[in-house]
Coordinates of C-alpha atoms and ligand atoms in Angstrom, one line a residue:
M1 CA -13.6 -22.6 -30.5
P2 CA -10.5 -21.5 -28.5
S3 CA -8.6 -24.4 -27.0
S4 CA -9.0 -25.1 -23.2
L5 CA -6.6 -25.3 -20.3
I6 CA -7.7 -26.9 -17.1
H7 CA -6.7 -26.8 -13.5
D8 CA -8.2 -27.6 -10.1
V9 CA -7.7 -24.0 -9.0
V10 CA -7.3 -21.0 -11.3
V11 CA -5.7 -17.9 -9.7
L12 CA -6.1 -14.6 -11.5
G13 CA -3.4 -12.1 -10.7
S14 CA 0.1 -12.6 -9.3
G15 CA 0.5 -10.1 -6.5
A16 CA 0.9 -11.1 -2.9
A17 CA -2.7 -12.2 -2.8
G18 CA -2.6 -14.4 -5.8
L19 CA 0.8 -15.9 -5.1
T20 CA 0.0 -16.7 -1.4
A21 CA -3.3 -18.3 -2.3
A22 CA -1.7 -20.3 -5.1
L23 CA 1.0 -21.5 -2.8
A24 CA -1.4 -22.7 -0.1
A25 CA -3.6 -24.4 -2.7
A26 CA -0.6 -26.1 -4.5
Q27 CA 0.8 -27.3 -1.1
S28 CA -2.5 -29.0 -0.5
G29 CA -2.1 -31.0 -3.7
A30 CA -4.2 -29.0 -6.0
D31 CA -3.2 -28.4 -9.6
V32 CA -2.9 -24.6 -9.7
G33 CA -2.7 -22.3 -12.7
I34 CA -1.7 -18.6 -12.1
Y35 CA -2.7 -16.2 -14.9
E36 CA -1.2 -12.6 -14.9
K37 CA -2.3 -9.8 -17.2
A38 CA 1.0 -8.0 -17.2
D39 CA 4.2 -9.2 -18.8
L40 CA 5.8 -9.3 -15.3
V41 CA 4.5 -11.0 -12.2
G42 CA 4.2 -9.5 -8.7
G43 CA 1.8 -6.6 -9.2
S44 CA 1.9 -3.7 -6.8
S45 CA 3.0 -6.1 -4.1
A46 CA 6.4 -6.4 -5.9
I47 CA 6.9 -2.6 -6.0
S48 CA 5.6 -2.0 -2.5
G49 CA 7.5 -1.7 0.8
G50 CA 6.8 -5.4 1.3
V51 CA 5.9 -4.8 5.0
P52 CA 3.1 -6.9 6.5
W53 CA 1.4 -5.7 9.7
V54 CA 0.7 -8.8 11.8
P55 CA -0.4 -8.6 15.5
L56 CA 0.9 -11.3 17.7
N57 CA 3.6 -12.4 15.3
H58 CA 6.2 -14.7 16.8
H59 CA 9.0 -12.3 16.3
Q60 CA 7.5 -10.2 19.1
D61 CA 8.3 -13.0 21.5
A62 CA 12.1 -12.7 21.1
A63 CA 11.9 -8.9 21.3
G64 CA 9.9 -9.1 24.5
I65 CA 7.0 -7.2 23.0
S66 CA 3.6 -7.9 24.6
D67 CA 0.6 -8.1 22.4
S68 CA -2.8 -9.8 22.8
R69 CA -5.8 -10.7 20.8
E70 CA -7.9 -8.2 22.8
E71 CA -5.5 -5.4 22.2
A72 CA -5.3 -6.1 18.4
L73 CA -9.0 -6.3 18.0
S74 CA -9.9 -3.3 20.1
Y75 CA -7.2 -1.3 18.2
L76 CA -8.7 -2.3 14.8
A77 CA -12.2 -1.6 16.1
S78 CA -11.1 1.9 17.1
L79 CA -10.2 2.6 13.5
S80 CA -13.2 1.0 11.9
L81 CA -15.9 3.7 12.3
D82 CA -18.2 0.6 12.9
R83 CA -17.8 -0.5 9.4
M84 CA -15.5 -3.5 10.0
D85 CA -17.0 -7.0 10.1
P86 CA -15.7 -8.3 13.5
E87 CA -15.6 -11.9 12.3
M88 CA -13.3 -11.0 9.5
A89 CA -11.1 -8.9 11.8
A90 CA -10.9 -11.8 14.3
T91 CA -10.0 -14.3 11.5
F92 CA -7.1 -12.0 10.6
V93 CA -5.8 -11.6 14.1
D94 CA -6.3 -15.3 14.9
N95 CA -4.4 -16.5 11.9
G96 CA -1.6 -13.9 11.6
R97 CA 1.0 -15.7 13.7
D98 CA 0.4 -19.1 11.9
T99 CA 0.6 -17.4 8.5
I100 CA 4.0 -15.8 9.2
E101 CA 5.3 -19.1 10.6
W102 CA 4.0 -21.0 7.6
L103 CA 5.7 -18.6 5.1
E104 CA 9.0 -18.9 7.0
R105 CA 8.7 -22.7 7.2
T106 CA 7.8 -23.3 3.5
T107 CA 9.5 -20.5 1.6
D108 CA 12.9 -18.6 2.0
L109 CA 11.1 -15.8 3.7
L110 CA 12.6 -14.8 7.1
F111 CA 11.0 -11.7 8.6
T112 CA 12.4 -9.5 11.3
L113 CA 10.6 -6.7 13.2
V114 CA 11.0 -3.2 11.8
P115 CA 12.4 -1.9 15.1
N116 CA 10.3 0.7 16.9
Y117 CA 7.9 1.3 13.9
P118 CA 4.9 2.7 15.7
D119 CA 1.4 1.7 14.8
Y120 CA -0.3 4.4 12.7
H121 CA -2.6 5.4 15.6
P122 CA -0.4 4.3 18.5
E123 CA -2.4 6.2 21.2
N124 CA -5.6 4.4 20.4
P125 CA -6.6 1.6 22.6
G126 CA -4.4 -1.4 21.9
G127 CA -2.0 0.6 19.7
K128 CA 1.7 0.0 19.9
P129 CA 3.8 3.2 20.1
D130 CA 7.0 1.2 20.0
G131 CA 6.1 -1.1 17.2
G132 CA 6.3 -4.9 17.0
R133 CA 3.6 -5.6 14.4
S134 CA 5.3 -4.4 11.2
L135 CA 7.6 -7.0 9.6
D136 CA 10.6 -6.6 7.3
P137 CA 11.0 -9.4 4.7
G138 CA 14.7 -8.7 4.6
L139 CA 16.7 -9.5 1.4
F140 CA 16.2 -12.2 -1.2
S141 CA 18.6 -13.2 -3.9
Y142 CA 16.9 -13.0 -7.3
A143 CA 19.8 -15.0 -8.7
T144 CA 18.1 -18.0 -7.2
L145 CA 15.0 -17.5 -9.5
G146 CA 16.6 -18.8 -12.6
D147 CA 14.6 -17.9 -15.7
W148 CA 12.3 -15.7 -13.5
Q149 CA 15.1 -13.4 -12.2
D150 CA 14.0 -10.6 -14.5
R151 CA 10.3 -11.4 -14.7
V152 CA 9.1 -9.7 -11.5
A153 CA 8.0 -6.1 -11.5
R154 CA 10.4 -3.9 -9.6
S155 CA 10.8 -0.4 -8.3
R156 CA 13.9 1.1 -9.9
R157 CA 14.7 3.1 -6.8
S158 CA 14.4 0.8 -3.9
A159 CA 14.8 -2.7 -5.3
H160 CA 18.1 -3.3 -3.5
L161 CA 17.1 -1.6 -0.2
K162 CA 15.5 -3.3 2.8
I163 CA 12.6 -1.3 4.3
T164 CA 14.9 -0.7 7.3
D165 CA 17.4 0.9 5.0
T166 CA 14.9 3.5 3.7
T167 CA 13.9 6.6 5.6
L168 CA 10.4 5.3 5.8
G169 CA 11.6 2.3 7.8
G170 CA 13.9 4.2 10.1
G171 CA 17.1 4.0 8.0
T172 CA 19.2 6.7 6.2
G173 CA 18.3 5.8 2.6
H174 CA 22.0 5.1 1.9
L175 CA 24.2 2.1 1.8
S176 CA 28.0 1.9 1.8
E177 CA 29.6 1.3 -1.6
A178 CA 30.7 -2.2 -0.5
E179 CA 27.2 -3.2 0.6
T180 CA 25.7 -1.8 -2.6
Q181 CA 28.1 -3.9 -4.6
R182 CA 27.5 -7.0 -2.5
R183 CA 23.7 -6.7 -3.2
L184 CA 24.2 -6.1 -6.9
D185 CA 26.6 -9.1 -7.2
H186 CA 24.0 -11.4 -5.7
D187 CA 21.0 -9.5 -7.0
L188 CA 19.8 -9.2 -3.4
R189 CA 16.5 -7.3 -3.3
G190 CA 14.5 -6.0 -0.5
C191 CA 11.0 -4.5 0.1
G192 CA 8.2 -5.8 -2.1
N193 CA 10.6 -7.9 -4.2
A194 CA 11.8 -9.6 -1.1
L195 CA 8.2 -10.5 -0.2
V196 CA 7.1 -11.8 -3.6
G197 CA 10.4 -13.5 -4.7
P198 CA 10.5 -16.3 -2.1
I199 CA 6.8 -17.1 -2.6
L200 CA 7.3 -17.2 -6.3
K201 CA 10.3 -19.5 -5.8
A202 CA 8.4 -21.9 -3.6
L203 CA 5.7 -22.1 -6.4
L204 CA 8.3 -22.7 -9.1
D205 CA 9.8 -25.4 -7.0
L206 CA 6.4 -27.1 -6.8
G207 CA 6.1 -26.8 -10.6
V208 CA 3.6 -24.0 -10.6
V209 CA 4.7 -21.7 -13.4
P210 CA 2.7 -18.5 -13.9
T211 CA 1.4 -17.5 -17.3
T212 CA 2.0 -13.9 -18.1
D213 CA 0.3 -11.6 -20.7
A214 CA -2.8 -13.5 -19.7
R215 CA -5.8 -11.2 -19.1
A216 CA -9.0 -12.6 -17.6
T217 CA -12.0 -11.1 -19.3
D218 CA -15.0 -12.9 -17.9
L219 CA -16.0 -15.7 -15.7
I220 CA -17.7 -18.8 -17.1
V221 CA -20.9 -19.6 -15.2
D222 CA -22.6 -23.0 -15.5
E223 CA -25.9 -23.4 -13.6
G224 CA -24.8 -20.8 -11.0
R225 CA -21.4 -22.3 -10.5
I226 CA -18.1 -20.7 -11.7
T227 CA -16.4 -23.2 -13.9
G228 CA -13.7 -21.3 -15.6
V229 CA -12.5 -18.0 -17.1
A230 CA -12.5 -16.5 -20.6
M231 CA -9.0 -15.1 -21.2
E232 CA -6.8 -13.4 -23.6
I233 CA -3.4 -15.0 -23.6
D234 CA -0.8 -13.4 -25.7
G235 CA -3.7 -11.5 -27.4
E236 CA -5.5 -14.8 -28.4
P237 CA -8.8 -15.8 -26.8
R238 CA -8.5 -18.9 -24.6
V239 CA -10.7 -20.7 -22.1
V240 CA -9.3 -21.8 -18.8
L241 CA -11.4 -24.2 -16.9
A242 CA -11.4 -24.7 -13.1
R243 CA -12.4 -28.1 -11.6
R244 CA -12.8 -26.6 -8.1
A245 CA -12.4 -22.8 -7.9
V246 CA -11.4 -19.5 -9.5
I247 CA -9.6 -17.1 -7.2
L248 CA -9.9 -13.4 -8.1
A249 CA -6.7 -11.7 -7.0
T250 CA -6.6 -9.0 -9.7
G251 CA -5.9 -6.0 -7.4
G252 CA -8.0 -2.8 -7.1
F253 CA -9.7 -0.6 -9.7
E254 CA -7.6 2.5 -9.1
W255 CA -6.5 2.8 -12.7
N256 CA -10.0 2.7 -14.1
T257 CA -11.1 6.3 -14.1
E258 CA -14.8 5.4 -14.6
L259 CA -14.9 3.1 -11.7
V260 CA -13.0 5.6 -9.5
A261 CA -15.6 8.3 -10.3
E262 CA -18.5 5.9 -9.8
F263 CA -17.4 4.5 -6.5
L264 CA -14.7 6.3 -4.5
R265 CA -15.9 8.7 -1.8
G266 CA -13.8 11.6 -3.1
P267 CA -11.2 12.6 -5.7
M268 CA -8.3 10.2 -6.4
T269 CA -6.0 11.4 -9.1
A270 CA -2.7 9.6 -8.3
P271 CA -2.7 5.8 -8.3
A272 CA 0.7 4.5 -7.1
S273 CA 0.1 0.9 -8.0
V274 CA 0.8 -1.1 -11.2
P275 CA -1.4 0.3 -14.1
T276 CA -2.8 -3.1 -15.0
N277 CA -5.1 -2.8 -11.9
T278 CA -8.1 -1.6 -13.8
G279 CA -10.9 -3.3 -11.9
D280 CA -11.2 -6.3 -14.2
G281 CA -11.9 -8.6 -11.2
L282 CA -14.5 -6.3 -9.8
L283 CA -16.4 -6.2 -13.0
M284 CA -16.3 -10.0 -13.4
A285 CA -17.5 -10.4 -9.8
M286 CA -20.4 -7.9 -10.4
R287 CA -21.5 -9.8 -13.5
A288 CA -21.4 -13.0 -11.5
G289 CA -23.8 -11.4 -8.9
A290 CA -21.4 -10.6 -6.1
R291 CA -22.4 -8.4 -3.1
L292 CA -20.0 -5.5 -2.9
G293 CA -18.5 -3.9 0.2
N294 CA -16.2 -1.0 1.3
M295 CA -16.6 0.5 -2.2
G296 CA -15.9 4.1 -1.3
Q297 CA -12.6 3.2 0.3
A298 CA -9.0 2.9 -0.8
W299 CA -5.7 2.8 0.9
W300 CA -5.1 6.6 0.6
V301 CA -1.8 8.3 0.2
P302 CA -0.7 11.9 -0.6
A303 CA 1.3 11.8 -3.8
V304 CA 3.4 13.9 -6.1
K305 CA 3.8 13.5 -9.8
I306 CA 7.3 14.5 -11.1
P307 CA 7.1 15.5 -14.7
G308 CA 8.8 12.9 -16.9
D309 CA 8.9 10.3 -14.2
V310 CA 7.4 7.2 -15.8
A311 CA 6.9 3.7 -14.5
F312 CA 5.3 0.7 -16.4
G313 CA 4.6 3.1 -19.3
E314 CA 2.5 5.5 -17.2
Q315 CA 3.2 8.7 -15.2
R316 CA 4.4 7.6 -11.8
S317 CA 2.8 8.9 -8.6
N318 CA 5.3 9.0 -5.7
L319 CA 4.2 8.7 -2.1
V320 CA 4.8 11.8 -0.1
N321 CA 5.7 10.8 3.5
R322 CA 9.0 12.3 4.5
E323 CA 8.8 15.7 2.9
R324 CA 5.6 16.6 4.7
T325 CA 6.8 15.3 8.0
L326 CA 10.3 17.0 8.1
P327 CA 10.7 20.3 10.0
G328 CA 10.3 23.4 7.9
S329 CA 7.4 22.3 5.7
I330 CA 3.6 22.6 5.9
M331 CA 0.7 21.8 3.6
V332 CA -1.8 24.4 2.7
N333 CA -5.0 24.7 0.6
S334 CA -5.9 27.5 -1.8
A335 CA -6.8 29.8 1.1
G336 CA -3.2 29.5 2.2
K337 CA -4.4 27.6 5.3
R338 CA -3.1 24.5 6.9
F339 CA -5.8 21.9 7.0
T340 CA -4.4 18.9 8.8
N341 CA -1.6 17.4 10.8
E342 CA 0.9 17.0 8.0
A343 CA 2.8 14.2 9.8
S344 CA -0.3 12.0 10.2
N345 CA -0.2 8.6 8.5
Y346 CA -0.8 8.7 4.8
N347 CA -4.0 6.6 4.8
A348 CA -5.8 8.8 7.4
L349 CA -4.7 11.9 5.5
G350 CA -7.0 10.9 2.7
G351 CA -9.9 12.1 4.8
A352 CA -8.5 15.7 4.8
F353 CA -8.4 15.7 1.0
H354 CA -12.0 14.7 0.9
Q355 CA -13.4 17.4 3.2
L356 CA -16.3 19.0 1.5
D357 CA -16.9 22.7 2.0
P358 CA -20.7 23.0 2.5
V359 CA -20.8 26.6 1.3
T360 CA -18.9 26.4 -1.9
F361 CA -19.8 22.7 -2.3
G362 CA -16.2 22.1 -3.4
Y363 CA -13.4 20.1 -1.8
A364 CA -11.9 22.5 0.7
N365 CA -8.4 21.1 0.6
L366 CA -7.8 20.4 -3.1
P367 CA -5.7 21.5 -4.7
A368 CA -3.1 21.2 -1.9
W369 CA 0.5 22.4 -1.7
L370 CA 3.5 21.5 0.2
I371 CA 5.4 24.7 1.2
F372 CA 9.0 24.6 2.5
D373 CA 11.8 27.0 3.0
H374 CA 15.5 27.1 1.9
A375 CA 16.8 25.7 5.2
H376 CA 14.6 22.7 4.8
L377 CA 15.8 22.2 1.2
Q378 CA 19.5 22.5 2.3
A379 CA 19.1 20.1 5.2
Y380 CA 17.0 17.4 3.6
G381 CA 16.9 17.9 -0.1
T382 CA 13.6 17.2 -1.7
F383 CA 11.8 14.4 -3.7
G384 CA 14.9 12.4 -4.6
A385 CA 17.2 15.4 -4.9
P386 CA 19.7 14.9 -2.0
A387 CA 20.5 17.6 0.5
G388 CA 22.7 20.3 -0.9
S389 CA 21.9 19.5 -4.5
D390 CA 20.2 21.9 -7.0
L391 CA 16.5 22.4 -6.8
P392 CA 14.7 20.2 -9.2
E393 CA 13.4 22.4 -12.0
W394 CA 9.8 21.3 -11.7
V395 CA 9.6 22.7 -8.1
T396 CA 8.1 26.2 -8.0
Q397 CA 10.3 28.7 -6.2
A398 CA 10.0 32.4 -5.2
D399 CA 12.0 34.8 -3.1
T400 CA 9.1 35.8 -0.9
L401 CA 6.1 33.9 0.4
G402 CA 3.8 36.4 -1.2
E403 CA 5.3 35.9 -4.6
L404 CA 5.2 32.1 -4.1
A405 CA 1.5 32.3 -3.2
S406 CA 0.6 34.4 -6.2
T407 CA 2.5 32.1 -8.6
I408 CA 0.6 29.0 -7.4
G409 CA -2.8 30.7 -7.0
V410 CA -2.9 30.6 -3.2
D411 CA -4.2 33.5 -1.1
P412 CA -1.0 35.5 -0.2
D413 CA -2.5 37.0 3.0
G414 CA -3.8 33.6 4.1
L415 CA -0.3 32.0 3.6
A416 CA 1.5 34.8 5.4
A417 CA -0.8 34.5 8.4
T418 CA -0.5 30.7 8.4
V419 CA 3.3 30.7 8.4
E420 CA 3.4 33.2 11.2
R421 CA 1.0 31.1 13.3
W422 CA 3.0 27.9 12.4
N423 CA 6.3 29.5 13.5
A424 CA 4.7 30.5 16.8
F425 CA 3.6 26.9 17.4
V426 CA 7.1 25.7 16.6
D427 CA 8.6 28.2 19.1
Q428 CA 6.2 27.0 21.8
K429 CA 6.7 23.3 20.8
Q430 CA 3.0 22.8 20.5
D431 CA 0.9 22.8 17.3
E432 CA -2.4 24.0 18.8
D433 CA -4.3 23.6 15.5
F434 CA -3.5 20.0 14.5
H435 CA -1.2 18.6 17.2
R436 CA 1.6 17.7 14.8
G437 CA 4.3 16.0 16.7
D438 CA 2.1 14.9 19.6
S439 CA 1.7 11.3 18.4
A440 CA 4.6 8.8 18.5
Y441 CA 3.7 8.2 14.8
D442 CA 4.3 11.8 13.8
R443 CA 7.8 11.7 15.1
W444 CA 8.8 8.6 13.1
S445 CA 9.2 9.7 9.5
G446 CA 10.8 13.1 10.1
D447 CA 14.4 14.1 10.9
G448 CA 16.1 10.9 12.0
D449 CA 18.6 12.8 14.1
H450 CA 15.7 13.8 16.3
R451 CA 13.6 10.7 16.1
F452 CA 11.2 10.2 19.0
T453 CA 11.1 13.9 19.8
K454 CA 8.9 16.7 18.4
A455 CA 12.0 18.3 16.8
S456 CA 11.9 15.5 14.2
T457 CA 8.8 17.2 12.7
L458 CA 8.4 20.8 14.1
G459 CA 10.6 23.5 12.4
R460 CA 10.1 27.1 11.5
I461 CA 9.6 28.3 7.9
D462 CA 11.8 31.4 7.8
G463 CA 14.2 32.3 5.1
G464 CA 13.7 32.4 1.4
P465 CA 13.7 31.3 -1.2
F466 CA 10.5 29.4 -0.6
Y467 CA 9.2 26.5 -2.5
A468 CA 5.9 24.8 -3.4
V469 CA 4.9 21.4 -4.7
P470 CA 1.4 20.3 -5.6
I471 CA 0.2 17.3 -3.6
E472 CA -2.5 15.1 -5.0
S473 CA -5.0 12.7 -3.4
G474 CA -3.6 9.3 -4.3
T475 CA -3.9 5.6 -3.4
L476 CA -1.8 2.5 -2.9
G477 CA -4.8 0.6 -4.2
T478 CA -8.6 0.5 -3.8
S479 CA -10.0 -1.6 -1.0
G480 CA -13.6 -2.3 -2.0
G481 CA -15.0 -5.1 -4.0
P482 CA -16.9 -8.4 -3.7
R483 CA -17.6 -9.3 -0.2
T484 CA -16.2 -12.6 1.0
D485 CA -16.7 -14.8 4.0
T486 CA -13.9 -15.9 6.4
Q487 CA -12.9 -18.6 3.9
G488 CA -12.5 -16.2 1.0
R489 CA -15.7 -17.4 -0.7
V490 CA -17.4 -14.6 -2.7
L491 CA -20.9 -13.9 -1.5
D492 CA -23.9 -13.1 -3.6
T493 CA -26.4 -10.4 -3.0
H494 CA -28.2 -12.6 -0.4
L495 CA -24.8 -13.3 1.3
A496 CA -24.7 -16.9 0.1
P497 CA -21.4 -18.1 -1.4
I498 CA -21.2 -18.2 -5.2
P499 CA -20.1 -21.8 -5.9
G500 CA -16.5 -21.9 -7.2
L501 CA -15.7 -18.3 -6.8
F502 CA -13.1 -16.9 -4.3
A503 CA -11.5 -13.4 -3.9
V504 CA -8.6 -12.0 -2.0
G505 CA -6.5 -8.9 -1.8
N506 CA -7.4 -5.4 -3.1
V507 CA -9.9 -6.9 -5.6
A508 CA -12.2 -7.8 -2.6
A509 CA -13.8 -5.8 0.2
A510 CA -11.0 -5.4 2.7
P511 CA -11.4 -7.6 5.8
T512 CA -10.4 -4.7 8.0
A513 CA -12.6 -2.3 6.0
M514 CA -11.2 1.2 6.6
A515 CA -8.8 0.2 9.3
Y516 CA -5.1 0.6 8.4
G517 CA -3.4 -0.6 11.6
G518 CA 0.2 0.2 10.9
A519 CA 2.9 -0.2 8.3
G520 CA 1.9 -3.3 6.4
G521 CA -1.8 -2.8 7.1
T522 CA -2.8 -4.1 3.6
L523 CA -0.3 -6.8 3.1
G524 CA -0.8 -8.4 6.6
P525 CA -4.4 -9.2 5.9
I526 CA -3.6 -10.2 2.3
L527 CA -1.1 -12.8 3.4
V528 CA -3.4 -14.2 6.0
F529 CA -6.5 -14.4 3.8
G530 CA -4.3 -15.5 0.8
R531 CA -3.4 -18.6 2.7
I532 CA -6.9 -19.2 4.0
T533 CA -8.5 -18.7 0.6
G534 CA -6.0 -20.9 -1.2
L535 CA -6.6 -23.8 1.3
A536 CA -10.4 -23.4 1.0
A537 CA -10.3 -23.2 -2.8
A538 CA -8.2 -26.4 -3.0
Q539 CA -10.8 -28.2 -0.9
A540 CA -13.9 -26.7 -2.7
P541 CA -16.1 -29.4 -4.2
S542 CA -15.1 -30.3 -7.7
G543 CA -17.6 -29.6 -10.5
P544 CA -19.5 -32.2 -12.4
Ligands
FAD601 C1 4.7 2.1 -3.6 C2 3.8 1.3 -2.8 C3 4.3 0.9 -1.5 C4 3.5 0.0 -0.7 N1 4.0 -0.4 0.5 C5 3.2 -1.3 1.2 C6 3.7 -1.9 2.4 O1 4.9 -1.8 2.7 N2 2.9 -2.6 3.1 C7 1.6 -2.8 2.8 O2 0.8 -3.5 3.5 N3 1.1 -2.3 1.7 C8 1.8 -1.6 0.9 N4 1.4 -1.1 -0.3 C9 0.0 -1.5 -0.8 C10 0.2 -3.0 -1.3 O3 1.2 -3.0 -2.2 C11 -1.1 -3.5 -2.0 O4 -2.2 -3.3 -1.1 C12 -1.0 -5.0 -2.3 O5 0.2 -5.2 -3.0 C13 -2.2 -5.5 -3.1 O6 -1.9 -6.8 -3.4 P1 -2.8 -7.6 -4.4 O7 -2.2 -8.9 -4.6 O8 -4.2 -7.5 -4.0 O9 -2.7 -6.7 -5.8 P2 -1.4 -6.5 -6.7 O10 -0.2 -6.8 -6.0 O11 -1.5 -5.2 -7.3 O12 -1.6 -7.7 -7.8 C14 -2.7 -7.7 -8.7 C15 -2.3 -8.3 -10.0 O13 -3.4 -8.7 -10.7 C16 -3.1 -8.5 -12.1 N5 -4.3 -8.3 -12.9 C17 -5.2 -7.3 -13.0 N6 -6.2 -7.6 -13.8 C18 -6.0 -8.8 -14.2 C19 -6.7 -9.7 -15.1 N7 -7.8 -9.3 -15.7 N8 -6.2 -10.9 -15.4 C20 -5.1 -11.4 -14.8 N9 -4.4 -10.6 -13.9 C21 -4.8 -9.3 -13.6 C22 -2.3 -7.2 -12.1 O14 -1.5 -7.0 -13.3 C23 -1.4 -7.4 -10.8 O15 -0.2 -8.0 -11.2 C24 2.2 -0.3 -1.1 C25 1.7 0.1 -2.4 C26 2.5 0.9 -3.2 C27 2.0 1.3 -4.6

């Protein structure tokens, strides 16, 4: 028999969901064990932008930004397609402010507003075109983590940047040499590392030390109650018992191709999260009899795969935000036609990739291509290659649009007509087909010299050479899984709580369902429900 470990609360997974729940539980006096499948902690949360979206947060007060419960709820409802549970949405909105205050009070986190970052659908009722709900976790010194300094997953590219330094967050993407050196000297990290680091530190200070290389394989059920977890720790079978609760926080199922094919509403070929998110928690919950929700959905994102670009041992999928928003680029399908507002928010764009052509019964907009011209390349660079540098060799180029279209298998006449039509829209400053540039959001991620005007995203495609890059339908993480109540308790098929089982984060059915309010639309609810779930788990009745 494998030997047993025992805790009041067992947390599976160490992303923002798991760590936040663990912190809340440990602060209430519970003995908490965190078990992480990977050799590093932090999950996708650690390699993310680290931005939570939290309506009514207290940083709005100092900035003089008005917000209200009614605005936040009607905004979320406007994005829900009637699939959001209003009670879950209200729980999120009602607890956001407290959660951010709690994190700032009990950890080294100190958020600031990402200035002016518009909500993702700012013109919808209750939307905020001038921002105020997206928060930047700032910088955190990993030198303060002692033995854990190098045990958190990190993004090679952005670990030392704050979100507001990046082009995504309104910055230039560059730091002065002196500032770069200062951040290296103190190992100051931003984005997802700045969110996860302080929560991990608070846990370590409380004596809660995560166990890595610890993969949960199954839940232990005793007379309908979850009493523990079967695990593999360092490759050896172990049993971890839970006196009060097990919290599933194992992330989504985006790296499990079978589950992706079984459940997601359309193709998804480019997961951008950590590759250990293979749906283990979903399968465990299903075996325990959980009711599932939101299963077709994910936090969608257009992505590009750069040959040879590897992260965590797998081909990396890079988010495509700036390149498709900047002037002088469009996206087309095989017919050479534009099919969407390229500057829309990434999550909503998923819908365009999943458009079914009823005649061919194929996906009308896959494959998709980003097309740009030489002036765009010169001005902005492309996919990590700075302005003025050589074209990366993996990008397809041709002297004429016709040649480019033939090389990539796109209809040349369609592409020629599309570019002509696009250029006419640019000249008249109005995209009559897809309204690119009309929304405040479209004008955010484009050319920073023209931010807040349409010129930040509208620009002609004129002079060769011309370039093409394949764009895939990707995800930041899936957002369906076991349904939970407002306490984070997993519900069974009759919607009754399964005793001893909780879930939070991308492993669970998202509390906002399809609604992605703004930058931070996944991490905001995760922090809020992480705290609620941890508190409830610590107070769950203890087993016999
Ligand atoms: C590049 C990128 C940028 C992003 N930026 C933002 C942003 O700025 N704001 C925002 O709101 N969202 C952002 N997201 C999305 C966000 O990162 C995720 O929605 C969020 O991190 C999910 O948190 P989680 O704790 O549920 O999962 P994760 O952080 O992925 O953690 C899950 C953990 O569970 C572990 N695990 C899996 N299976 C097991 C098992 N069987 N046993 C034990 N452990 C297991 C995994 O190894 C992983 O460490 C971004 C995502 C990416 C990829």
